[in-house]
XYZ file of N, CA and C in Angstrom:
504
model
N 4.832 45.360 12.183
C 5.113 44.089 11.555
C 4.731 44.105 10.064
N 3.979 45.101 9.656
C 3.524 45.159 8.274
C 4.673 45.386 7.301
N 5.658 46.182 7.720
C 6.780 46.476 6.834
C 7.562 45.200 6.529
N 7.796 44.388 7.538
C 8.531 43.137 7.346
C 7.731 42.168 6.474
N 6.433 42.099 6.709
C 5.592 41.206 5.920
C 5.578 41.635 4.447
N 5.483 42.924 4.208
C 5.501 43.423 2.830
C 6.846 43.122 2.165
N 7.923 43.246 2.926
C 9.245 42.978 2.391
C 9.369 41.506 1.979
N 8.904 40.602 2.833
C 8.989 39.172 2.542
C 8.091 38.833 1.349
N 6.900 39.390 1.315
C 6.011 39.157 0.172
C 6.644 39.680 -1.112
N 7.266 40.843 -1.041
C 7.917 41.423 -2.223
C 9.032 40.509 -2.719
N 9.780 39.914 -1.797
C 10.867 39.003 -2.183
C 10.322 37.855 -3.035
N 9.254 37.221 -2.570
C 8.704 36.092 -3.318
C 7.977 36.547 -4.581
N 7.432 37.763 -4.567
C 6.849 38.318 -5.794
C 7.939 38.551 -6.835
N 9.079 39.099 -6.403
C 10.200 39.319 -7.323
C 10.689 37.998 -7.890
N 10.728 36.983 -7.026
C 11.193 35.661 -7.454
C 10.279 35.091 -8.548
N 8.971 35.155 -8.347
C 8.052 34.608 -9.350
C 8.028 35.492 -10.599
N 8.145 36.800 -10.431
C 8.178 37.711 -11.575
C 9.419 37.445 -12.432
N 10.532 37.141 -11.768
C 11.766 36.850 -12.494
C 11.604 35.599 -13.361
N 10.953 34.581 -12.821
C 10.709 33.358 -13.611
C 9.844 33.679 -14.831
N 8.799 34.478 -14.634
C 7.920 34.843 -15.751
C 8.661 35.657 -16.810
N 9.504 36.580 -16.359
C 10.269 37.386 -17.310
C 11.267 36.536 -18.087
N 11.884 35.566 -17.414
C 12.826 34.690 -18.114
C 12.107 33.829 -19.147
N 10.901 33.374 -18.835
C 10.111 32.614 -19.815
C 9.745 33.503 -21.004
N 9.377 34.744 -20.726
C 9.033 35.686 -21.785
C 10.256 35.971 -22.655
N 11.416 36.084 -22.028
C 12.660 36.324 -22.756
C 12.952 35.170 -23.720
N 12.738 33.954 -23.275
C 12.957 32.786 -24.134
C 12.022 32.840 -25.346
N 10.751 33.199 -25.101
C 9.798 33.301 -26.220
C 10.224 34.375 -27.212
N 10.685 35.520 -26.731
C 11.108 36.609 -27.608
C 12.369 36.211 -28.390
N 13.298 35.511 -27.731
C 14.502 35.059 -28.433
C 14.154 34.070 -29.541
N 13.181 33.203 -29.297
C 12.723 32.282 -30.350
C 12.090 33.061 -31.504
N 11.329 34.078 -31.155
C 10.689 34.913 -32.170
C 11.753 35.605 -33.027
N 12.799 36.105 -32.393
C 13.893 36.768 -33.113
C 14.564 35.791 -34.072
N 14.825 34.592 -33.593
C 15.458 33.589 -34.459
C 14.574 33.245 -35.650
N 13.265 33.141 -35.428
C 12.344 32.827 -36.528
C 12.332 33.961 -37.551
N 12.326 35.199 -37.093
C 12.332 36.340 -38.015
C 13.644 36.379 -38.789
N 14.756 36.136 -38.113
C 16.057 36.114 -38.803
C 16.091 35.029 -39.870
N 15.518 33.887 -39.544
C 15.462 32.792 -40.513
C 14.609 33.200 -41.712
N 13.472 33.864 -41.445
C 12.603 34.327 -42.531
C 13.326 35.339 -43.422
N 14.100 36.214 -42.814
C 14.851 37.204 -43.591
C 15.911 36.499 -44.441
N 16.621 35.573 -43.811
C 17.707 34.875 -44.513
C 17.184 34.083 -45.709
N 16.035 33.460 -45.557
C 15.493 32.615 -46.628
C 14.480 33.350 -47.500
N 14.289 34.653 -47.261
C 13.277 35.447 -47.982
C 11.904 34.784 -47.906
N 11.563 34.331 -46.723
C 10.293 33.642 -46.508
C 9.185 34.677 -46.310
N 8.655 35.167 -47.418
C 7.579 36.157 -47.382
C 6.482 35.718 -48.339
N 5.278 36.145 -48.051
C 4.145 35.861 -48.929
C 3.958 37.038 -49.876
N 3.993 36.739 -51.169
C 3.782 37.766 -52.181
C 2.445 37.520 -52.861
N 1.825 38.603 -53.296
C 0.558 38.483 -54.013
C 0.773 37.702 -55.303
N -0.121 36.794 -55.590
C 0.010 35.989 -56.809
C -0.422 36.740 -58.048
N -1.187 37.808 -57.874
C -1.651 38.557 -59.045
C -0.638 39.600 -59.513
N 0.452 39.771 -58.776
C 1.491 40.713 -59.181
C 2.528 39.940 -59.985
N 2.794 40.395 -61.166
C 3.825 39.751 -61.980
C 4.678 40.823 -62.630
N 5.802 40.415 -63.094
C 6.698 41.403 -63.680
C 6.300 41.745 -65.111
N 5.815 40.774 -65.873
C 5.378 41.030 -67.247
C 4.014 40.394 -67.422
N 3.098 41.143 -67.979
C 1.752 40.625 -68.233
C 1.664 40.186 -69.695
N 1.618 38.888 -69.885
C 1.607 38.350 -71.246
C 0.201 38.273 -71.838
N -0.806 38.594 -71.072
C -2.172 38.514 -71.586
C -2.528 39.688 -72.493
N -1.778 40.739 -72.431
C -2.038 41.914 -73.251
C -1.192 41.846 -74.533
N -1.704 42.421 -75.611
C -0.961 42.356 -76.869
C 0.277 43.261 -76.893
N 0.461 44.046 -75.831
C 1.612 44.947 -75.801
C 2.277 44.882 -74.426
N 3.497 45.286 -74.344
C 4.242 45.345 -73.085
C 4.404 46.811 -72.729
N 3.958 47.116 -71.510
C 4.063 48.507 -71.090
C 5.404 48.704 -70.407
N 6.119 49.618 -70.885
C 7.403 49.930 -70.280
C 7.221 50.932 -69.163
N 8.197 51.000 -68.285
C 8.139 51.992 -67.212
C 9.521 52.576 -67.008
N 9.557 53.710 -66.354
C 10.834 54.356 -66.064
C 11.514 53.721 -64.860
N 10.754 52.941 -64.105
C 11.288 52.317 -62.901
C 12.182 51.143 -63.275
N 13.253 50.977 -62.545
C 14.175 49.873 -62.828
C 13.767 48.583 -62.135
N 12.760 48.631 -61.256
C 12.324 47.413 -60.571
C 10.881 47.100 -60.911
N 10.579 45.836 -60.946
C 9.237 45.381 -61.285
C 8.333 45.454 -60.062
N 7.016 45.346 -60.273
C 6.091 45.360 -59.126
C 6.379 44.236 -58.127
N 6.782 43.087 -58.605
C 7.078 41.973 -57.695
C 8.311 42.276 -56.851
N 9.298 42.922 -57.440
C 10.494 43.314 -56.683
C 10.141 44.362 -55.626
N 9.285 45.290 -56.011
C 8.850 46.316 -55.057
C 8.117 45.677 -53.877
N 7.256 44.718 -54.183
C 6.525 44.041 -53.118
C 7.479 43.235 -52.230
N 8.459 42.583 -52.834
C 9.448 41.818 -52.058
C 10.227 42.740 -51.127
N 10.643 43.884 -51.627
C 11.366 44.854 -50.801
C 10.480 45.329 -49.653
N 9.221 45.596 -49.956
C 8.282 46.053 -48.928
C 8.113 44.984 -47.840
N 7.954 43.739 -48.232
C 7.779 42.643 -47.262
C 9.044 42.427 -46.428
N 10.192 42.549 -47.046
C 11.453 42.400 -46.298
C 11.622 43.544 -45.306
N 11.214 44.754 -45.709
C 11.261 45.896 -44.779
C 10.369 45.639 -43.563
N 9.204 45.035 -43.799
C 8.313 44.699 -42.684
C 8.975 43.700 -41.746
N 9.637 42.704 -42.318
C 10.343 41.719 -41.477
C 11.447 42.386 -40.663
N 12.170 43.285 -41.291
C 13.255 43.984 -40.583
C 12.685 44.830 -39.446
N 11.560 45.500 -39.679
C 10.924 46.279 -38.599
C 10.474 45.367 -37.460
N 9.883 44.215 -37.815
C 9.479 43.256 -36.775
C 10.688 42.779 -35.977
N 11.817 42.550 -36.662
C 13.041 42.123 -35.987
C 13.538 43.207 -35.038
N 13.532 44.445 -35.493
C 13.976 45.559 -34.642
C 13.108 45.680 -33.394
N 11.791 45.559 -33.564
C 10.884 45.635 -32.415
C 11.118 44.485 -31.445
N 11.337 43.296 -31.971
C 11.573 42.130 -31.109
C 12.883 42.272 -30.345
N 13.905 42.786 -30.997
C 15.199 42.989 -30.314
C 15.053 44.050 -29.228
N 14.310 45.117 -29.537
C 14.059 46.158 -28.534
C 13.319 45.568 -27.329
N 12.322 44.719 -27.604
C 11.566 44.066 -26.530
C 12.480 43.162 -25.701
N 13.395 42.461 -26.366
C 14.337 41.573 -25.666
C 15.177 42.372 -24.663
N 15.690 43.521 -25.092
C 16.523 44.314 -24.189
C 15.723 44.940 -23.054
N 14.472 45.277 -23.310
C 13.617 45.786 -22.232
C 13.388 44.700 -21.184
N 13.133 43.485 -21.651
C 12.915 42.368 -20.718
C 14.182 42.096 -19.919
N 15.335 42.119 -20.578
C 16.604 41.902 -19.867
C 16.814 42.970 -18.789
N 16.479 44.214 -19.103
C 16.623 45.298 -18.124
C 15.688 45.070 -16.937
N 14.461 44.618 -17.220
C 13.521 44.327 -16.132
C 14.032 43.192 -15.262
N 14.617 42.173 -15.876
C 15.160 41.043 -15.112
C 16.277 41.521 -14.190
N 17.163 42.343 -14.717
C 18.281 42.850 -13.911
C 17.762 43.696 -12.755
N 16.835 44.591 -13.032
C 16.250 45.457 -11.999
C 15.551 44.617 -10.932
N 14.779 43.652 -11.378
C 14.057 42.770 -10.471
C 15.038 41.978 -9.595
N 16.107 41.476 -10.212
C 17.105 40.678 -9.491
C 17.819 41.521 -8.434
N 18.116 42.763 -8.756
C 18.763 43.648 -7.783
C 17.877 43.856 -6.559
N 16.595 44.108 -6.795
C 15.667 44.303 -5.681
C 15.562 43.030 -4.842
N 15.463 41.891 -5.516
C 15.349 40.613 -4.803
C 16.621 40.322 -4.007
N 17.783 40.602 -4.599
C 19.059 40.357 -3.914
C 19.199 41.208 -2.659
N 18.702 42.450 -2.710
C 18.763 43.317 -1.524
C 17.964 42.722 -0.364
N 16.808 42.184 -0.671
C 15.984 41.566 0.380
C 16.606 40.243 0.817
N 17.193 39.526 -0.117
C 17.793 38.223 0.195
C 18.941 38.362 1.200
N 19.655 39.459 1.129
C 20.738 39.708 2.086
C 20.172 39.707 3.510
N 19.037 40.344 3.680
C 18.399 40.399 5.001
C 17.871 39.021 5.396
N 17.235 38.336 4.454
C 16.663 37.020 4.769
C 17.740 35.982 5.068
N 18.932 36.168 4.529
C 20.017 35.219 4.802
C 20.534 35.298 6.240
N 20.109 36.314 6.971
C 20.482 36.382 8.388
C 19.632 35.425 9.225
N 18.564 34.905 8.632
C 17.685 33.950 9.324
C 18.243 32.532 9.189
N 17.772 31.662 10.074
C 18.183 30.261 9.982
C 17.462 29.595 8.806
N 17.921 28.409 8.454
C 17.308 27.662 7.348
C 15.833 27.357 7.629
N 15.528 26.960 8.870
C 14.136 26.665 9.247
C 13.244 27.899 9.142
N 13.785 29.037 9.567
C 13.004 30.273 9.510
C 12.722 30.680 8.061
N 13.747 30.546 7.201
C 13.539 30.853 5.776
C 12.539 29.886 5.152
N 12.605 28.626 5.561
C 11.657 27.625 5.041
C 10.231 27.980 5.454
N 10.049 28.417 6.680
C 8.717 28.816 7.139
C 8.192 29.991 6.306
N 9.049 30.983 6.069
C 8.632 32.134 5.264
C 8.309 31.727 3.825
N 9.097 30.808 3.297
C 8.848 30.342 1.930
C 7.507 29.630 1.834
N 7.218 28.803 2.827
C 5.933 28.093 2.835
C 4.762 29.062 3.037
N 4.984 30.114 3.797
C 3.906 31.074 4.080
C 3.667 32.027 2.902
N 4.754 32.585 2.336
C 4.610 33.648 1.340
C 5.020 33.236 -0.077
N 5.665 32.111 -0.218
C 6.195 31.724 -1.524
C 5.227 30.929 -2.367
N 3.961 31.060 -2.091
C 2.952 30.308 -2.832
C 2.662 30.886 -4.199
N 1.711 30.306 -4.826
C 1.308 30.688 -6.180
C 0.645 32.059 -6.165
N 1.141 32.964 -6.994
C 0.580 34.312 -7.170
C 0.446 35.098 -5.872
N 1.410 34.976 -5.011
C 1.430 35.782 -3.798
C 0.424 35.411 -2.731
N -0.160 34.234 -2.843
C -1.125 33.812 -1.826
C -0.395 33.504 -0.522
N -0.981 33.934 0.581
C -0.426 33.661 1.901
C -1.094 32.390 2.425
N -0.276 31.397 2.688
C -0.823 30.125 3.169
C -1.165 30.224 4.654
N -2.229 29.583 5.079
C -2.609 29.601 6.493
C -1.622 28.820 7.364
N -1.574 29.213 8.627
C -0.669 28.554 9.572
C -0.954 27.053 9.670
N -2.211 26.671 9.563
C -2.588 25.261 9.700
C -1.925 24.400 8.623
N -1.899 24.898 7.406
C -1.282 24.143 6.307
C 0.227 24.023 6.496
N 0.831 25.112 6.942
C 2.278 25.105 7.165
C 2.618 24.150 8.296
N 1.816 24.175 9.353
C 2.036 23.281 10.491
C 1.962 21.823 10.046
N 0.993 21.501 9.210
C 0.865 20.126 8.718
C 2.074 19.737 7.872
N 2.555 20.665 7.048
C 3.728 20.392 6.210
C 4.997 20.213 7.031
N 5.108 20.972 8.119
C 6.338 20.953 8.916
C 6.219 20.062 10.156
N 5.110 19.344 10.275
C 4.884 18.379 11.362
C 5.033 18.995 12.744
N 4.353 20.118 12.962
C 4.314 20.729 14.290
C 2.962 21.414 14.465
N 2.749 21.995 15.622
C 1.437 22.582 15.908
C 1.290 23.953 15.248
N 0.057 24.358 15.096
C -0.252 25.667 14.526
C 0.291 26.779 15.419
N 0.176 26.587 16.716
C 0.675 27.591 17.665
C 2.181 27.778 17.525
N 2.901 26.690 17.321
C 4.357 26.772 17.150
C 4.697 27.580 15.900
N 4.000 27.295 14.813
C 4.241 28.025 13.565
C 3.892 29.500 13.740
N 2.771 29.776 14.387
C 2.352 31.151 14.620
C 3.408 31.907 15.421
N 3.894 31.286 16.506
C 4.892 31.947 17.364
C 6.218 32.154 16.633
N 6.650 31.150 15.864
C 7.890 31.303 15.093
C 7.748 32.430 14.080
N 6.611 32.478 13.417
C 6.365 33.517 12.414
C 6.377 34.900 13.068
N 5.726 35.017 14.205
C 5.691 36.296 14.922
C 7.108 36.721 15.320
N 7.902 35.768 15.827
C 9.286 36.067 16.217
C 10.121 36.513 15.014
N 9.956 35.840 13.882
C 10.694 36.198 12.667
C 10.323 37.606 12.217
N 9.028 37.918 12.225
C 8.570 39.239 11.790
C 9.088 40.338 12.719
N 9.113 40.066 14.016
C 9.655 41.048 14.957
C 11.140 41.271 14.693
N 11.858 40.179 14.439
C 13.294 40.286 14.139
C 13.509 41.134 12.881
N 12.734 40.842 11.838
C 12.877 41.581 10.584
C 12.497 43.046 10.728
N 11.472 43.332 11.532
C 11.091 44.732 11.789
C 12.248 45.469 12.460
N 12.852 44.828 13.463
C 13.985 45.461 14.167
C 15.187 45.593 13.251
N 15.414 44.616 12.392
C 16.553 44.641 11.474
C 16.404 45.774 10.460
N 15.183 46.050 10.041
C 14.942 47.064 9.011
C 14.913 48.489 9.557
N 14.935 48.656 10.845
C 14.869 50.017 11.422
C 16.149 50.776 11.207
């Protein structure tokens, strides 16, 4: 019966993991949009002590470089934003791949669980679909479903036996 129990627990773990990954994906997409906005508007912090011409000195120092120190710093800061954008996009695609992989595994188990009746699936959801993979006691499920603990125990045992035989 352990194989069936692990399978059912894995199904609900995949379900909760998928929700967490989708929330993470939303956060990363917001981060990408913020970085794109920063790039578009050149929203970077530049050092205030860097200037293109220093008027405090009695002479102007020329250089062979065609860009000023402030331009160099701006280019450097924009490059940092572009790298952050690339990393965020890479993270977005990794999360999407995890969601797809997770969904495939969950769908495979769901095919098996769909052979059960609605009441049987509801019992499994109440037992294994709790917060962070906690297994709820039969007494709590019995109270929720308005029947005796023995009835819930026997139904659960029958479901697990069915799933064990189905998985062979």
